[in-house]
Amino acid sequence: MPTAVAAPANRVASILSELGITSQQSGVSTGSTWLKGDGEMLASYSPVDGALMGTVRASSKSEYDKAIGVAQEAFVQWRQWPAPKRGEVVRQFGEELRKHKAGLGKLVSYEMGKSYQEGLGEVQEMIDICDFAVGLSRQLHGLTMHSERPEHRMYEQWHPLGVVGIISAFNFPVAVWAWNTALAWVSGDVCVWKPSEKTPLCGVACQMIAAEVFKRNNVPEGVCVLVNGGREVGEWLAADARIPLVSATGSTRMGKAVGRVVGERLGRSLLELGGNNAIIVSEKADLDMALRAALFGAVGTAGQRCTTTRRLIIHDSVYDAMKQKLVKAYAQLRIGDPLDEKNHVGPLIDRDAVALYTKALDAAKAQGATIAVEGGVLNGEGRESGCYVKPAIVEAKPDIHIVQEETFAPILYLLRYSGDVADAITIQNGVKQGLSSSIMTTDMREAERFLSTAGSDCGIANVNIGTSGAEIGGAFGGEKETGGGRESGSDAWKAYMRRQTNTINYGSSLPLAQGIKFDV
């Protein structure tokens, strides 16, 4: 863990060299082979200090087609490996991630802007999903069923799909890829990854770590493919009939475009899109606990998580007390270099994100909201990138337009409710997104109503914890405009496989189902 902040130039070299990355990289790899194509160069600038970290060559269409071809050939071999043997490879990948946790966590923090502790946490998520997948490799179970026909046996089994396309977002530049690949690999699939063009070096680092493990185990070239590039690479993946499943993480607008194109060719899409997450603070809440949940939920990753707490729905009777606690806590937040562990909040990803943040605050004022904690752009020494902003708190009504939208920035809206918890649940559910939700209460009845059929309509519903910080063991995803996808734990592995029903006749006659007679 770092004890001091290095000078920018030295810092870039130190972070990259720790992972074996150079300042100029090919961004297309089929495993241990890096293609030397003629795609455009993607520049990676750190939002921490504005330093140019390096350039990555994006894929051309011809390189993309070549990489997909290699992946198809690899699938023919990889699917024949016993699942526990595939799991052993994933286990070794997890072990390699443990060795590189500090270096990769530092790269995530510096290229994306989240705190170093959060960067380490993201790599830990990768390790955790590898552990989960190793156990899963011996539990890819089907079902057996009784046949209505004598001397017949029925069962169902699961087979790998083939080439899985993965489009990931900048805010979790490595973990979401691992969520998908670890499960897909043990299922027998091969993966083609398009990282965010805003964090291409994180993709390069992960590919290098995986390639070393795969080479050591004689895994076919093409099981792990990296295809860097901009929007056009995502469009190629979505339209490619050779790819039966496309898993895409990002904005609702992007997800709708991907889902439409994949659906037109009758492929499958796994979508993890926007969130407009709320915590309900009941009159029976432990306010100190609610404060801790709301604080990290609202300002962690500078508000750039899909599970960020964006709305705090507070009962009238405790509204003023909760507001005072929040205002006092926000005054103590330290904003600055995320590799300096004294700081709580790092930068937004780029100046475009800063512009959206400023626009949202202006819109809130124009729509009648009141600013409880002023926002604003921070400049000065150590903030030359222009990407640092102050987390803001806005008092608003739940139905104004800006509250209904997701702004990927640290803006927390305080909303009042009166009456019982049903009123708060109505406010919470009254948005287009349905990812994560929480209630803070010491009343068992309120908690159970929140979790009931008439309660939260989100894919994730929590009691007395915040909206962010999901664990690997549970399926992750949401409803409505969040896309309906599920990743990570539980039975999310089924998304990466195809179901097959089998009927075996071990008798000497051929009776038909439903008692149909067809004698000739």
Steps between C-alpha positions, in 0.01 A plus 500: 500500500641843409629725774558808287379647175766489230557767236271441199770401251663256737162372611392403148821307437483331840139386467540368146834327557362317804261319263735472202312754288675739263383849411410383148300179479316294247144475620399180320599159632383144451683383813877510498498637143466876452386609155687787337225668305425841355219615731496848650689581819302538823662737748448430870513812718476463875219708654715517813756747364435518125817306417517301178537144621551343160345417167329181390443404137133430438378213287432532132213303348739251344674440835164461668390237249830316539464500880143367484618225265769394747241502779266275301779249442594509869143427604501170313785384725418681825145362524647148506709568810334357812339781698713433814813529285375835368434593863860423589616754240268760650634415847852573382381825343360600840834418663679717245261785577593468867865553408413807292229641727697806612628587152170444321309684773735796457449498122122491542517791742728710281340434162138522623529732800345296782676482835784253539297309760218467248750394235622224729139407570430467130789258454374308803167463319691337215666260741169422668322417175787270405454317830127476436556372146744231613234346722240548227712298257396186691134604533373576150200286576185412305176331602344157464129456436257209488368418155133424437614219270611163638870414482594860420726736690508879470759748612638840407857614475687819425751555219728798431373764260816581307657846461385747767544870427562728800465879490604659830481854637771728641372511859585136569771449238603148608247344741200481267713330234605242758140445611421395147817319397544285810150357464521475121837324508393228743182460294716421197460828313771722355490876555561810289536815711459859394611715797393860531703726273549718809692226686682297233814434705300312762389267222856450382617418854228238554572340164869469587426339835253253348726420204784390725272258688342367181836444334622306801197271476505459119161664467416553131577842359171687470330403827581848629482775235548874551369744238555863595326779316218748500130478435545324169651191668192470718284529189698219333448276801127574519442428131723192474296181456809299603448627856193340662519712819599864547536620858498880513544734796438871465230760450138418426535672164791275405320191628191570295714528187686176574183314594323608182782389270561170680126432510461556128733206437329300779813495712505536877592814691589533867451865590620681814394861452421814698385534858312769692537343839330604820533447873183536703570644845210403721393688812618183677847501344830505682609837360871447562487177303296671229761775480783253439299315235399818318843663518695222331212423266481859377867601476683168449669487156400870478142394433600294197359161601188357344401427863579851626242638744334783309180547702452507877131465586466622859200499734384846604558429868874437454563708187666798669717285725617287209569804286712658776707183535561488125597867471749460786649183347531656152696788652761249615551328165850527357508525122819441307750251367343153543838337551542712813308293753414803712252604229143371482400615150695496177426656161229438245618305197539801268390856434192382309382339824568827681284684247212257558536549877483878464206475261308280745548747787385788279197297394414421863500870588293586193245233594448644847739295711700645790873447542584377850872442433645703216682318223754642261814423306828496695827623358841588635807299592449127455176554311637618168302237307181701547312183601451563871157607627338549839234246599171688517175450690175622345156521665235427243160358424504142368316572176723772353673394181863507617424271798348248259825479302835343581791745522833318528641736762489560878160671526267377774132599494315524833131416468234515773223253572227487762268223604612138504769317307267434206525869409879480494494183290273674248753783467789258473334294227388809309803515268585321176803319644488203736846396613569537873296613799520508878296576808642609834262392777494316831138393441473142375160565344632790294797291387281210394257728313796648314610150393149375419330471161356847557837639603812601310488434125880487470725204429682571827315586821692545827410559863727711722784515249556736209429461129859433391746228585338181370661169594605237247269227633176665391381564146561863403266696275180697474161544340326753274751723317786339692468222242395187688839328483660298780872451552731363768358250752197276556397334171621785276720239327196382305515815286825372349367156407225343292246263647434164338222254587578132438266203484640146493293196405656188650208271413418295189189693388439859387200649681418860411442778750148608591380148410495576127445197275677499166493145368581426138 
